[in-house]
PDB file of C-alpha atoms in Angstrom:
ATOM      1  CA  MET A  15      85.556 116.999 127.362  1.00  0.00           C
ATOM      2  CA  LEU A  16      87.238 118.206 130.541  1.00  0.00           C
ATOM      3  CA  LYS A  17      87.294 121.856 131.529  1.00  0.00           C
ATOM      4  CA  GLN A  18      90.616 123.573 130.773  1.00  0.00           C
ATOM      5  CA  PHE A  19      92.109 124.374 134.174  1.00  0.00           C
ATOM      6  CA  VAL A  20      95.028 126.578 133.125  1.00  0.00           C
ATOM      7  CA  PRO A  21      93.846 129.864 131.565  1.00  0.00           C
ATOM      8  CA  GLU A  22      94.333 130.007 127.784  1.00  0.00           C
ATOM      9  CA  GLY A  23      96.412 133.192 127.911  1.00  0.00           C
ATOM     10  CA  PHE A  24      98.839 131.590 130.337  1.00  0.00           C
ATOM     11  CA  CYS A  25      99.193 128.484 128.153  1.00  0.00           C
ATOM     12  CA  LEU A  26      99.811 130.459 124.979  1.00  0.00           C
ATOM     13  CA  LYS A  27     102.705 132.327 126.611  1.00  0.00           C
ATOM     14  CA  CYS A  28     104.275 129.203 128.085  1.00  0.00           C
ATOM     15  CA  ARG A  29     106.615 127.179 125.880  1.00  0.00           C
ATOM     16  CA  GLY A  30     106.727 124.070 128.038  1.00  0.00           C
ATOM     17  CA  CYS A  31     103.809 121.834 127.089  1.00  0.00           C
ATOM     18  CA  CYS A  32     103.906 119.659 124.003  1.00  0.00           C
ATOM     19  CA  ARG A  33     107.721 119.786 123.988  1.00  0.00           C
ATOM     20  CA  PHE A  34     109.841 116.843 125.087  1.00  0.00           C
ATOM     21  CA  LYS A  35     113.500 115.959 125.680  1.00  0.00           C
ATOM     22  CA  GLU A  36     113.299 112.446 124.224  1.00  0.00           C
ATOM     23  CA  PRO A  37     111.363 110.981 121.288  1.00  0.00           C
ATOM     24  CA  ASP A  38     109.828 108.334 123.588  1.00  0.00           C
ATOM     25  CA  SER A  39     109.142 110.545 126.604  1.00  0.00           C
ATOM     26  CA  ILE A  40     106.891 109.298 129.415  1.00  0.00           C
ATOM     27  CA  TRP A  41     105.284 112.758 129.190  1.00  0.00           C
ATOM     28  CA  SER A  42     104.102 112.228 125.600  1.00  0.00           C
ATOM     29  CA  PRO A  43     100.306 111.868 125.658  1.00  0.00           C
ATOM     30  CA  THR A  44      99.005 108.333 125.863  1.00  0.00           C
ATOM     31  CA  LEU A  45      95.836 107.719 123.893  1.00  0.00           C
ATOM     32  CA  LEU A  46      92.609 106.074 124.912  1.00  0.00           C
ATOM     33  CA  HIS A  47      91.592 103.238 122.582  1.00  0.00           C
ATOM     34  CA  GLU A  48      88.898 105.367 120.938  1.00  0.00           C
ATOM     35  CA  GLU A  49      91.377 108.206 120.290  1.00  0.00           C
ATOM     36  CA  ILE A  50      93.811 106.078 118.294  1.00  0.00           C
ATOM     37  CA  LYS A  51      91.822 105.561 115.091  1.00  0.00           C
ATOM     38  CA  PRO A  52      91.419 109.252 114.182  1.00  0.00           C
ATOM     39  CA  ILE A  53      95.148 109.895 114.567  1.00  0.00           C
ATOM     40  CA  ILE A  54      96.727 106.577 113.507  1.00  0.00           C
ATOM     41  CA  PRO A  55      99.349 108.274 111.295  1.00  0.00           C
ATOM     42  CA  PHE A  56     100.615 110.147 114.367  1.00  0.00           C
ATOM     43  CA  ALA A  57     100.338 107.344 116.924  1.00  0.00           C
ATOM     44  CA  ASN A  58     102.692 104.631 118.039  1.00  0.00           C
ATOM     45  CA  LEU A  59     100.259 101.724 118.062  1.00  0.00           C
ATOM     46  CA  TYR A  60     102.449  99.613 120.334  1.00  0.00           C
ATOM     47  CA  SER A  61     102.713 102.136 123.193  1.00  0.00           C
ATOM     48  CA  LYS A  62      99.481 103.987 122.325  1.00  0.00           C
ATOM     49  CA  LYS A  63     101.388 107.250 122.549  1.00  0.00           C
ATOM     50  CA  ILE A  64     101.518 110.165 120.166  1.00  0.00           C
ATOM     51  CA  ARG A  65     104.632 109.806 118.000  1.00  0.00           C
ATOM     52  CA  LEU A  66     106.770 112.890 118.606  1.00  0.00           C
ATOM     53  CA  THR A  67     108.620 114.719 115.838  1.00  0.00           C
ATOM     54  CA  PRO A  68     111.971 116.545 115.924  1.00  0.00           C
ATOM     55  CA  SER A  69     111.614 120.204 116.805  1.00  0.00           C
ATOM     56  CA  ALA A  70     112.968 123.008 114.642  1.00  0.00           C
ATOM     57  CA  GLU A  71     113.184 125.200 117.748  1.00  0.00           C
ATOM     58  CA  LYS A  72     116.190 123.458 119.321  1.00  0.00           C
ATOM     59  CA  LEU A  73     118.426 120.519 118.519  1.00  0.00           C
ATOM     60  CA  ASN A  74     117.698 117.248 120.316  1.00  0.00           C
ATOM     61  CA  ASN A  75     114.172 118.301 121.291  1.00  0.00           C
ATOM     62  CA  PHE A  76     110.874 116.851 120.168  1.00  0.00           C
ATOM     63  CA  ILE A  77     107.349 118.214 119.850  1.00  0.00           C
ATOM     64  CA  CYS A  78     103.848 116.906 119.485  1.00  0.00           C
ATOM     65  CA  PRO A  79     103.013 116.701 115.754  1.00  0.00           C
ATOM     66  CA  PHE A  80      99.831 118.694 116.441  1.00  0.00           C
ATOM     67  CA  LEU A  81     101.640 121.673 117.928  1.00  0.00           C
ATOM     68  CA  ASN A  82     101.840 124.802 115.794  1.00  0.00           C
ATOM     69  CA  SER A  83     105.041 126.021 117.433  1.00  0.00           C
ATOM     70  CA  GLU A  84     104.909 129.482 115.824  1.00  0.00           C
ATOM     71  CA  GLY A  85     101.578 130.331 117.450  1.00  0.00           C
ATOM     72  CA  ASN A  86     102.054 127.878 120.344  1.00  0.00           C
ATOM     73  CA  ARG A  87      98.614 126.426 119.556  1.00  0.00           C
ATOM     74  CA  CYS A  88      97.285 122.921 119.218  1.00  0.00           C
ATOM     75  CA  ASN A  89      95.978 122.122 115.748  1.00  0.00           C
ATOM     76  CA  ILE A  90      93.466 119.622 117.195  1.00  0.00           C
ATOM     77  CA  TYR A  91      92.590 121.519 120.385  1.00  0.00           C
ATOM     78  CA  ALA A  92      88.826 120.907 120.138  1.00  0.00           C
ATOM     79  CA  ASN A  93      89.491 117.155 119.738  1.00  0.00           C
ATOM     80  CA  ARG A  94      92.681 116.793 121.749  1.00  0.00           C
ATOM     81  CA  PRO A  95      93.308 113.529 123.626  1.00  0.00           C
ATOM     82  CA  PHE A  96      92.083 112.931 127.166  1.00  0.00           C
ATOM     83  CA  GLU A  97      95.571 113.312 128.674  1.00  0.00           C
ATOM     84  CA  CYS A  98      95.982 116.684 126.966  1.00  0.00           C
ATOM     85  CA  GLN A  99      92.627 117.814 128.335  1.00  0.00           C
ATOM     86  CA  LEU A 100      93.627 116.669 131.816  1.00  0.00           C
ATOM     87  CA  TYR A 101      97.074 118.282 131.915  1.00  0.00           C
ATOM     88  CA  PRO A 102      98.668 119.554 134.216  1.00  0.00           C
ATOM     89  CA  PHE A 103      96.820 116.851 136.122  1.00  0.00           C
ATOM     90  CA  LEU A 104      97.903 113.257 135.518  1.00  0.00           C
ATOM     91  CA  ILE A 105      96.870 109.748 136.458  1.00  0.00           C
ATOM     92  CA  ASN A 106      99.954 108.550 138.303  1.00  0.00           C
ATOM     93  CA  LYS A 107     100.778 104.941 139.130  1.00  0.00           C
ATOM     94  CA  LYS A 108     102.634 104.216 142.332  1.00  0.00           C
ATOM     95  CA  GLU A 109     103.033 100.580 143.259  1.00  0.00           C
ATOM     96  CA  ASP A 110      99.589  99.051 142.608  1.00  0.00           C
ATOM     97  CA  LYS A 111      97.620 102.252 143.145  1.00  0.00           C
ATOM     98  CA  ALA A 112      96.440 105.073 140.881  1.00  0.00           C
ATOM     99  CA  PHE A 113      96.464 108.702 141.953  1.00  0.00           C
ATOM    100  CA  LEU A 114      95.247 111.997 140.627  1.00  0.00           C
ATOM    101  CA  ALA A 115      98.535 113.874 140.442  1.00  0.00           C
ATOM    102  CA  LEU A 116      99.991 117.194 139.339  1.00  0.00           C
ATOM    103  CA  ASP A 117     102.957 118.023 137.153  1.00  0.00           C
ATOM    104  CA  LEU A 118     104.839 120.583 139.237  1.00  0.00           C
ATOM    105  CA  ASN A 119     106.862 121.582 136.175  1.00  0.00           C
ATOM    106  CA  CYS A 120     103.845 123.519 134.887  1.00  0.00           C
ATOM    107  CA  PRO A 121     104.544 127.223 135.617  1.00  0.00           C
ATOM    108  CA  PHE A 122     100.858 127.912 136.324  1.00  0.00           C
ATOM    109  CA  ILE A 123     100.822 125.164 138.957  1.00  0.00           C
ATOM    110  CA  LYS A 124     104.028 126.546 140.497  1.00  0.00           C
ATOM    111  CA  GLU A 125     102.360 129.948 140.835  1.00  0.00           C
ATOM    112  CA  ASN A 126      99.049 128.583 142.162  1.00  0.00           C
ATOM    113  CA  SER A 127     100.063 125.489 144.128  1.00  0.00           C
ATOM    114  CA  GLY A 128      98.223 126.400 147.320  1.00  0.00           C
ATOM    115  CA  SER A 129      95.225 128.133 145.796  1.00  0.00           C
ATOM    116  CA  SER A 130      91.666 127.271 146.745  1.00  0.00           C
ATOM    117  CA  VAL A 131      90.776 127.082 143.031  1.00  0.00           C
ATOM    118  CA  LEU A 132      93.375 124.360 142.503  1.00  0.00           C
ATOM    119  CA  LYS A 133      92.163 122.441 145.552  1.00  0.00           C
ATOM    120  CA  GLU A 134      88.523 122.690 144.451  1.00  0.00           C
ATOM    121  CA  TYR A 135      89.257 121.550 140.883  1.00  0.00           C
ATOM    122  CA  SER A 136      91.336 118.654 142.249  1.00  0.00           C
ATOM    123  CA  ARG A 137      88.374 117.553 144.371  1.00  0.00           C
ATOM    124  CA  GLU A 138      86.067 117.816 141.339  1.00  0.00           C
ATOM    125  CA  LEU A 139      88.401 115.637 139.264  1.00  0.00           C
ATOM    126  CA  ALA A 140      88.816 113.078 142.034  1.00  0.00           C
ATOM    127  CA  GLN A 141      85.035 112.877 142.388  1.00  0.00           C
ATOM    128  CA  LEU A 142      84.599 112.532 138.606  1.00  0.00           C
ATOM    129  CA  PHE A 143      87.249 109.802 138.435  1.00  0.00           C
ATOM    130  CA  SER A 144      85.497 107.823 141.164  1.00  0.00           C
ATOM    131  CA  SER A 145      82.379 107.585 138.991  1.00  0.00           C
ATOM    132  CA  ARG A 146      81.434 104.251 137.433  1.00  0.00           C
ATOM    133  CA  GLN A 147      81.972 105.638 133.920  1.00  0.00           C
ATOM    134  CA  CYS A 148      85.521 106.806 134.668  1.00  0.00           C
ATOM    135  CA  LYS A 149      86.405 103.621 136.510  1.00  0.00           C
ATOM    136  CA  LYS A 150      85.416 101.726 133.363  1.00  0.00           C
ATOM    137  CA  LEU A 151      87.448 104.138 131.210  1.00  0.00           C
ATOM    138  CA  PHE A 152      90.568 103.498 133.302  1.00  0.00           C
ATOM    139  CA  LYS A 153      89.960  99.764 133.441  1.00  0.00           C
ATOM    140  CA  ASP A 154      89.583  99.635 129.634  1.00  0.00           C
ATOM    141  CA  ASN A 155      92.587 101.957 129.109  1.00  0.00           C
ATOM    142  CA  PRO A 156      95.239 101.012 131.680  1.00  0.00           C
ATOM    143  CA  GLN A 157      97.884 102.620 129.474  1.00  0.00           C
ATOM    144  CA  VAL A 158      96.847 106.099 130.720  1.00  0.00           C
ATOM    145  CA  ILE A 159      97.916 105.173 134.247  1.00  0.00           C
ATOM    146  CA  GLN A 160     101.679 105.646 134.229  1.00  0.00           C
ATOM    147  CA  ALA A 161     104.487 106.171 136.733  1.00  0.00           C
ATOM    148  CA  TYR A 162     105.446 109.837 136.458  1.00  0.00           C
ATOM    149  CA  PRO A 163     108.571 110.278 138.582  1.00  0.00           C
ATOM    150  CA  GLU A 164     108.223 114.051 139.052  1.00  0.00           C
ATOM    151  CA  ALA A 165     104.461 114.168 139.698  1.00  0.00           C
ATOM    152  CA  THR A 166     102.930 115.003 143.050  1.00  0.00           C
ATOM    153  CA  ASN A 167     100.078 112.729 144.086  1.00  0.00           C
ATOM    154  CA  LEU A 168      96.926 114.464 145.311  1.00  0.00           C
ATOM    155  CA  GLU A 169      94.248 111.813 145.815  1.00  0.00           C
ATOM    156  CA  GLU A 170      94.063 108.067 145.345  1.00  0.00           C
ATOM    157  CA  ILE A 171      91.699 106.923 142.608  1.00  0.00           C
ATOM    158  CA  ILE A 172      89.980 103.612 143.249  1.00  0.00           C
ATOM    159  CA  ILE A 173      89.685 101.798 139.947  1.00  0.00           C
TER     160      ILE A 173
END
């Protein structure tokens, strides 16, 4: 389990995460192979993504099926997928390379973009992802390396 970077109080006030414009959004969490079995009813087995559901909050919007939108809490927080644990960091694909990247749409990241805490955590993640265990994880789960058009690359990850 990865350390939650964004403070819980900030996340609970924000209404951005776990909400999507399209039912097949690139931003919908992609699952590692071992994460699929426990949530098969909520997963698209072809894309290995969580299958989004229509939102009651607004027309033409979609939410993660595990989001309790009233309390803005994740119903599977303790067992949430790797990509959810990693967010607002992403594994971004650009050409034939993988990068640790940031989603600049996250309000916490906007407020703390130049902070030393953000830089230090980014270095920690990059170091973790260069480990043999993580390299194997990415090699076995290439679906979690995606091209996020609005992400900002921080460090290249050698897989």
